[in-house]
Amino acid sequence: FDLFRTPLLTLSQNILKKEGIYFKITQLDGILPIDFKISQFILYDNNGEWLEIKGLHCKWNISSLIYGRIEINKITVNELNIIRQPLHNSINNTELPQHLDLKIPWWLLAINVDNLVIKDINVNSIFLGETLHLSLNSKLITTDENKSQLFAQLQKIDQDTTNISLITSFDTNQ
């Protein structure tokens, strides 16, 4: 499956480059796209870095595609740093649009993520006036009736501990 490595990375770079977004990957190990680890992943634009991910590990079941599903066993991130808002090409490269009309392809509607863990989320103070340190544990389940459920627990991990638990359902047809 390492034959996928270069074509997938090239395709990803070409798609993102059209939006003025570039990425840098440091130390990609494992079998791409099935079970891989990335030491560091950085997204940047003409103003520099805006998102950094450290210690990404993704493992999923490729045979689930036979049944028209994407089954992700786990996604683990040691550290996610949100440095600033990215630029967006469609609005004079200065701000993000208020509404993004995203259409999800029909073949991506059946997605299950059994375990998404982000151990340390650092949100720069430019967003809320203070730097936040959070952790996230979540799970996403999509049923055959185009309904999804998201289970998430977000925890503030600096001085004052705050827990937010979220269970929500939504229709993926809309």
Backbone as a ProteinNet text record, in pm:
[ID]
protein_1_A
[PRIMARY]
FDLFRTPLLTLSQNILKKEGIYFKITQLDGILPIDFKISQFILYDNNGEWLEIKGLHCKWNISSLIYGRIEINKITVNELNIIRQPLHNSINNTELPQHLDLKIPWWLLAINVDNLVIKDINVNSIFLGETLHLSLNSKLITTDENKSQLFAQLQKIDQDTTNISLITSFDTNQ
[TERTIARY]
79.8	0	84.8	215.8	300.5	299.5	247.2	232.4	137.5	49	-45.8	18.4	131.9	190.6	210.9	288.1	318.2	194.8	112.5	-6.8	-104.7	-125.1	-217.2	-165.1	-36.7	20.9	17.5	48.5	46.1	-95.5	-194.8	-334	-377.4	-343.2	-379.2	-315.5	-188.4	-120	-185	-219.9	-280.7	-417.8	-497.8	-630.7	-618.8	-533.9	-518.9	-452.5	-358.5	-287	-383	-491.2	-590.5	-657	-662.2	-721.4	-617.1	-492.7	-387.8	-339	-362	-321.8	-212.3	-109.9	2.4	25.5	91	120.7	260.3	307.7	439	422	475.4	469.4	610.5	628.2	755.9	739.7	822.3	829.1	694.9	663.8	545.5	586.9	530.6	562.8	436.8	454.4	342.6	294.7	177.2	118.1	8.5	36.8	-59.3	-151.9	-279.1	-359.9	-419.6	-375.2	-444	-406.5	-279	-231.2	-101.2	-110.7	7.4	21.7	144.3	176.5	250	218.2	286.2	340.3	469.5	531.6	481.2	478.4	432.7	367.2	252.5	177.6	146	188.2	168.6	91.1	-13.7	-85.4	-42.4	-15.2	25.6	-26.5	-25	-65.3	39.2	4.7	102.5	146.8	70.5	107.5	180.5	208	279.3	190.2	238.2	167.7	38.7	-67.8	-190.4	-242.5	-192.7	-234.9	-118.3	-94.6	11.9	-43.7	-16.5	-57.7	68.5	81.7	197.6	149	218.3	188.4	54.2	27.8	-96.7	-82.5	-180.3	-184.8	-325.5	-337.3	-467.4	-466.8	-571.3	-585.3	-730.9	-750	-886.2	-893.9	-1015	-1043.1	-1077.6	-981.2	-1002.5	-1108.4	-1126.1	-1225.8	-1368.2	-1389.6	-1523.1	-1572.3	-1479.2	-1519.1	-1603.3	-1583	-1663.6	-1811.1	-1841.2	-1978.9	-2026.6	-1947.3	-1986	-1973.5	-1883.5	-1863.9	-1716.4	-1690.8	-1554.4	-1553.9	-1478.4	-1469.1	-1330.2	-1322.9	-1195.2	-1188.6	-1088.9	-1074.6	-1030.2	-928.2	-883.5	-806.3	-822.5	-739	-692.5	-562.6	-505.4	-410.4	-422.8	-334.2	-277.8	-146.7	-85.8	-104.6	-88.6	-98.3	-153.1	-251.7	-310.8	-297.8	-225	-203.8	-276.6	-375.6	-448.4	-385.9	-306.2	-223.4	-299.6	-374.5	-450.4	-551.1	-638.1	-730.2	-653.6	-689.7	-624.5	-679.7	-601.7	-651.1	-748.2	-833	-922.6	-919.9	-892.8	-875.1	-997.9	-1117.2	-1235.8	-1273	-1211.1	-1245.6	-1118	-1056.2	-938	-827.9	-819.6	-715.7	-709.7	-822.7	-816.5	-898.7	-1007.5	-1089.7	-1165.7	-1216.5	-1298.1	-1440.1	-1509.4	-1648.6	-1735.3	-1846.1	-1936.2	-2004.8	-2027.6	-2097.3	-2024.7	-1988.4	-1928.8	-2033.6	-2072.8	-2171.8	-2100.2	-2077.3	-2004.4	-2100.1	-2074.9	-2153.2	-2070.3	-2124.5	-2054.7	-2092.2	-1991.5	-2023	-2103.6	-2194.9	-2282.8	-2205.1	-2087	-2011.7	-1936.9	-1939.2	-1875.1	-1976.3	-2100.7	-2202	-2199.8	-2149.2	-2147.1	-2008.1	-1986.3	-1855.5	-1872.3	-1789.1	-1782.6	-1641.2	-1629.9	-1500.7	-1516.7	-1455.7	-1472.1	-1404.4	-1292.7	-1217.8	-1134.7	-1174.3	-1096.6	-1051.3	-920.5	-864.3	-762.3	-781.6	-681.7	-641.2	-519	-474	-456	-406.3	-380.5	-412.7	-517.3	-556.4	-518.9	-433.5	-391.8	-452.4	-537.6	-602.6	-537.7	-480.6	-409.9	-502.5	-446	-523.6	-591	-551.4	-613.2	-760.3	-804	-943.4	-1035.7	-994.8	-1083	-1023	-906.3	-844	-757.1	-765.1	-679.5	-645.1	-529.8	-489.6	-565.7	-623.5	-696.3	-616.6	-620.6	-562.3	-674.6	-711	-824.7	-783.2	-866.9	-851.9	-987.9	-988.4	-1112.6	-1111.9	-1223.5	-1251.2	-1383.3	-1389.9	-1516	-1532.3	-1656.1	-1693.7	-1804.1	-1797.2	-1897.8	-1954.9	-2087.7	-2154.8	-2254.9	-2248	-2343.2	-2422.9	-2555.9	-2641	-2673.7	-2734.3	-2772.6	-2886	-2955.8	-3065.7	-3017.4	-2888	-2827.9	-2844	-2845.7	-2847.9	-2713.3	-2665.4	-2537.1	-2552.1	-2467.8	-2460.8	-2316.2	-2296.1	-2163.9	-2162.9	-2070.3	-2049.2	-1914.6	-1910.8	-1785.3	-1775	-1653.9	-1624.5	-1504.1	-1524.6	-1421.1	-1386.7	-1258.9	-1216.7	-1110	-1126.7	-1024.8	-918.1	-791.8	-689.1	-587.4	-615.1	-523.3	-579.9	-554.4	-582.9	-719.8	-826.5	-960.6	-1014.5	-1047.4	-1096.4	-1244.8	-1279.1	-1417.2	-1443.4	-1551.6	-1589	-1714.8	-1715	-1833.2	-1857.2	-1973.3	-2008.8	-2118.9	-2106.6	-2200.8	-2243.4	-2372.9	-2427.7	-2529.5	-2508	-2597.5	-2625.5	-2738.8	-2775.8	-2801.6	-2768.5	-2796.2	-2820.7	-2888.6	-2924.2	-2818.9	-2753.8	-2649.5	-2706.3	-2835.4	-2897.6	-2907.2	-2894.4	-2916.4	-2790.7
-120.4	0	127.9	114	232.3	295.2	222.9	280	399.5	406	516.4	643.5	632.2	745	868.1	856.6	972.3	1024.4	938.1	992.1	1061.1	1007.2	1069.9	1204.3	1211	1337.1	1441.6	1401.4	1493.7	1544.5	1454.2	1493.3	1592.2	1563.1	1651.7	1789.2	1792.2	1920.1	2000.8	1935	2004.9	2061.6	1986.4	2034.1	2155	2145	2254.1	2377.6	2355.6	2467.4	2561.2	2507	2589.1	2687.1	2652.9	2740.2	2825.9	2819.5	2897.7	2837.4	2708.1	2637.8	2538.1	2533.9	2443.3	2362.8	2247.7	2171	2113.2	2083.3	2022.8	1904.6	1790.7	1670	1631.9	1604.7	1558.5	1414.8	1327	1186.9	1115.4	1069.4	988.8	842.6	767.7	626.5	542.5	415.8	323	299.1	242.5	205.6	305.9	391.6	492.7	430.1	440.8	520.9	442.5	320.3	232.1	256.2	257.6	270.1	349.5	478.2	562.5	660	708.2	807.7	923.2	1042.2	1161.6	1234	1259.4	1328	1471.7	1543.4	1682.3	1714.2	1781	1822.6	1970.7	2052.8	2197.6	2246	2323.2	2392.1	2537.6	2593.7	2733.3	2796.6	2928.2	3005	3114.8	3217.6	3323.2	3403.1	3396.2	3465	3373.3	3250.5	3158.2	3050.1	2987.3	2874.8	2920.8	2836.1	2866.6	2747.1	2626.3	2506.7	2408.7	2352.7	2254.3	2134.5	2015.5	1891	1811	1766.2	1684.8	1548.5	1444.1	1309.2	1256.2	1260.2	1209.3	1059.9	981.8	839.3	808.6	751	717.1	570.7	500.7	359.5	336.5	276.7	249.8	120	74.9	-53.1	-30.1	-54.4	-27.3	-119.2	-238	-330.6	-280	-181.3	-125.2	-53	-13.7	52.1	-39.5	-169.6	-267.3	-250.8	-215	-198.8	-53.8	31	170.7	253.1	213.5	283.8	318.3	413.8	441.7	417	316.8	279.3	316.2	421.2	464.5	412.4	327.1	270.1	375.3	453.2	556.9	665.1	784	897.8	957.9	960.3	1015.8	1128.9	1239.7	1354.3	1391.4	1400.8	1441.5	1590.4	1672	1817.1	1882.3	1968.9	2046	2192.8	2269.1	2411.6	2493.3	2569.3	2658.9	2796.4	2837.8	2956.5	3083.7	3077.5	3193.2	3144.8	3236.1	3203.6	3197.2	3101.4	3097.2	3206	3236.7	3325.6	3246.4	3314.9	3247.2	3321.9	3253.1	3315.8	3388.4	3344.4	3402	3539.8	3583.5	3714	3794.6	3833.3	3919.9	3873.3	3744.6	3688.2	3751.4	3797.5	3860.3	3789.8	3726.5	3663.6	3544.7	3462.2	3348.4	3394.6	3330.3	3366.6	3330.4	3402	3373.6	3238.4	3194.2	3068.9	2992.4	2870.9	2784.2	2681.6	2678.8	2583.3	2456.5	2366.7	2243.9	2133.2	2068.3	1953.3	1827.5	1734.6	1610	1509.6	1448.2	1348.7	1234.2	1178.9	1072.5	954.2	927.4	810.2	832.1	954.3	980.5	993.8	957.7	978.4	874.3	757.4	652.5	644.2	725.9	732	702.4	613.5	588.1	615.5	692	714.6	661.9	546.3	483.2	560.5	623.6	687.7	802.9	925.4	1044.1	1108.3	1112.5	1169.2	1275.8	1394.5	1500.3	1534.3	1498.1	1509.2	1652.9	1740.5	1879	1971.1	2051.2	2149.6	2286.2	2357	2490.9	2592.3	2677.9	2781.7	2914.1	2979.5	3105.7	3211.4	3301.7	3404.9	3503.9	3508.5	3604.2	3572.9	3451.1	3413.6	3458.1	3434.2	3459.7	3553.3	3605.8	3694.3	3622.6	3491.9	3412.5	3281.9	3226.5	3099.3	2987.3	2896.6	2782.4	2655	2566.5	2433.2	2333.9	2256.8	2166.3	2024.7	1927.6	1791.9	1746.2	1654	1608.3	1457.3	1395.8	1254.2	1247.3	1181.4	1179.3	1054	1039	924.4	971.6	931.3	967.8	840.3	829.9	712.9	761.2	705	736.1	609.8	620.9	505.7	500.3	391.6	375.6	468.7	526.3	617.4	761.3	782	915.1	1001.3	938.6	1008.4	985	1084.7	1071.7	1111.4	1051.6	1088.2	1119.8	1227.7	1267.7	1267.9	1194.2	1191.9	1258.5	1361.4	1433.1	1480.2	1472	1529.1	1620.7	1746.9	1848	1892.1	1894.5	1928.3	2036.7	2138	2241.3	2185.4	2186	2116	2207.8	2338.2	2426.3	2454.8	2567.6	2594.4	2544.4	2597.7	2558.2	2451.3	2335	2224.6	2244	2238.8	2248.9	2134.9	2062.2	1953.3	1990.7	1963.7	1982	1849	1788.9	1665.7	1699	1646.2	1676.3	1546.8	1526.6	1416.9	1481.9	1467.6	1531.9	1438.6	1457.4	1383.4	1482.9	1444.2	1532.2	1449.5	1509.6	1445.1	1479.7	1378.1	1403	1428.9	1423.9	1452.9	1601.8	1682.4	1826.3	1899.2
0	0	0	13.7	7.1	-132.6	-230.6	-364.6	-364.1	-261.5	-249.8	-197.1	-130.5	-57.6	-146.6	-251.7	-336.8	-409.4	-474.4	-542.3	-446.6	-326.2	-231.8	-182.8	-154	-108.4	-219.2	-342.1	-455.3	-481.1	-478.2	-497.1	-389.3	-264.4	-153.4	-171.9	-208.4	-228.4	-339.6	-449.4	-563.3	-529.5	-452.8	-414.7	-322.5	-221.8	-125.9	-187.1	-278.3	-340.4	-412.8	-469.9	-538.9	-443.4	-315.3	-213.8	-143.2	-188.6	-125.2	5.6	23.2	144.7	108.3	189.3	166.5	293	280.7	401.1	396	515.9	533	627.7	588.7	671.2	710.5	840.2	890.7	939.2	890.4	930.4	920.2	800.9	774.5	780.2	875	893.1	883.2	852.8	849.4	708	699.7	570.8	537.7	440.5	397.5	294.2	303.1	393.9	510.6	538.5	633.3	779.4	809.6	947.1	942	970.5	954.3	1070.2	1085.6	1186.8	1120	1163.9	1116.1	1238.9	1239	1352.4	1363.2	1249.5	1249.9	1115.6	1121.7	1004	1021.6	926.2	936.4	814.1	838	731.5	733.9	615.9	608.3	480.5	479.1	361.6	340.3	264.7	234.9	357.3	466.6	590	688.3	649.8	737.2	796.1	903.2	966.1	1032.6	1021.3	1093.8	1171.8	1140.7	1214.5	1219.4	1338.5	1354.4	1430.9	1378.6	1443.2	1471.8	1596.5	1634.1	1682.1	1638.6	1684.6	1638.3	1508.2	1450.4	1420.4	1463.8	1431	1382.6	1263.2	1205.4	1163.9	1204	1167.4	1127.5	1008.2	963.9	886.2	864.4	800.9	654.2	565.3	422.7	361	417.6	362.9	382.1	470.2	489.6	363.8	275.5	150.5	63.1	75.5	0.1	33.5	158.2	203.9	194.6	128.9	111.8	238.5	326.7	452.6	470.6	554.7	599.1	749.3	790.9	932.4	982.8	1062.4	1119.3	1262.2	1288	1421.1	1521.7	1483.7	1576.5	1503.9	1556.7	1519	1651.8	1669.9	1791.9	1753.9	1823.8	1803.8	1941.2	1950.4	2076.9	2103.3	1998.4	2017	1890.7	1908.6	1799.4	1836.6	1755.8	1781.4	1675.7	1719.5	1630.3	1649.1	1552.7	1566.8	1529.3	1420.9	1373.1	1270.2	1225.2	1116.5	986.1	899.8	768.6	677	575.9	470.6	384.6	311.7	218.6	86.3	-22	-153.2	-205.7	-168.7	-231.2	-175.2	-64.6	-8.1	12.9	-94.1	-92.2	3.8	28	115.5	253.9	307.5	438.8	545.8	509.7	611.8	555.5	645.2	604.3	576.6	483.5	459.1	579.2	596.5	707.6	691.6	567.5	543.4	432.3	461.7	359.8	319.9	195.4	148.5	106	201.1	173.7	135.8	26.7	-17.5	5.8	81.4	108.9	0.4	-65.5	-168.2	-110.4	-188.4	-140.2	-84.7	-140.9	-98.8	32.1	85	213.3	326.4	303	404.5	515.1	488.9	589.7	651.3	752.8	818.1	966.2	1016.5	1159.9	1206.4	1312.3	1377	1519.1	1545.9	1677	1788.6	1759.5	1866.5	1809.8	1840.4	1805.5	1935.7	1954.6	2076.8	2038.3	2090.5	2077.6	2220.3	2254.3	2393.2	2439	2351.3	2390.4	2272.6	2288.4	2186.9	2241.6	2170.2	2211.3	2115.9	2168.6	2088.4	2124.2	2023.7	2043.2	2103.6	2180.4	2249.5	2154.2	2026.6	1933.8	1907.6	1939.7	1915.8	2029.2	2153.2	2267.1	2371.3	2345	2440.8	2542.8	2547.3	2634.7	2564.4	2597.5	2539.2	2609	2531.8	2587.4	2564.8	2663.9	2652.1	2678.2	2576.4	2583.4	2545.6	2581	2529.6	2480.1	2383.6	2321.3	2310.3	2347.5	2325.2	2251.4	2136.4	2063.9	1979.9	1931.3	1848.9	1754.6	1627.8	1527.9	1468.2	1467.2	1410.7	1307.6	1186.6	1080.9	1050.9	1052.2	1024.2	875.8	834.8	694.6	653.8	749.3	719.4	706.4	682.1	667.7	792.5	907.8	1035.5	1101.5	1172.2	1240.4	1386.2	1468.4	1608.8	1641.6	1713.7	1757.6	1909.6	1966.9	2111	2134.8	2215.2	2236.7	2380.4	2432.3	2563.4	2546.2	2575.8	2565.4	2707	2737.4	2872.8	2869	2951.9	2966.9	3060.3	3015.3	3092.2	3157.4	3159.5	3231.4	3370.6	3429.7	3570.2	3619.2	3566.6	3609.6	3516.4	3571.4	3489.8	3461	3335.3	3291.3	3194.7	3214.3	3124.1	3048.1	2919.6	2836.2	2766.7	2787.6	2717.7	2618.9	2498.8	2392	2324.9	2316.1	2236.7	2144.7	2015.9	1920.8	1803.4	1742.1	1620.8	1510.5	1388.6	1275.6	1150.8	1055.4	930.3	826.5	767.1	668.4	528.8	513.3	382.2	356.4	458.3	441.1	405.1
[MASK]
++++++++++++++++++++++++++++++++++++++++++++++++++++++++++++++++++++++++++++++++++++++++++++++++++++++++++++++++++++++++++++++++++++++++++++++++++++++++++++++++++++++++++++++

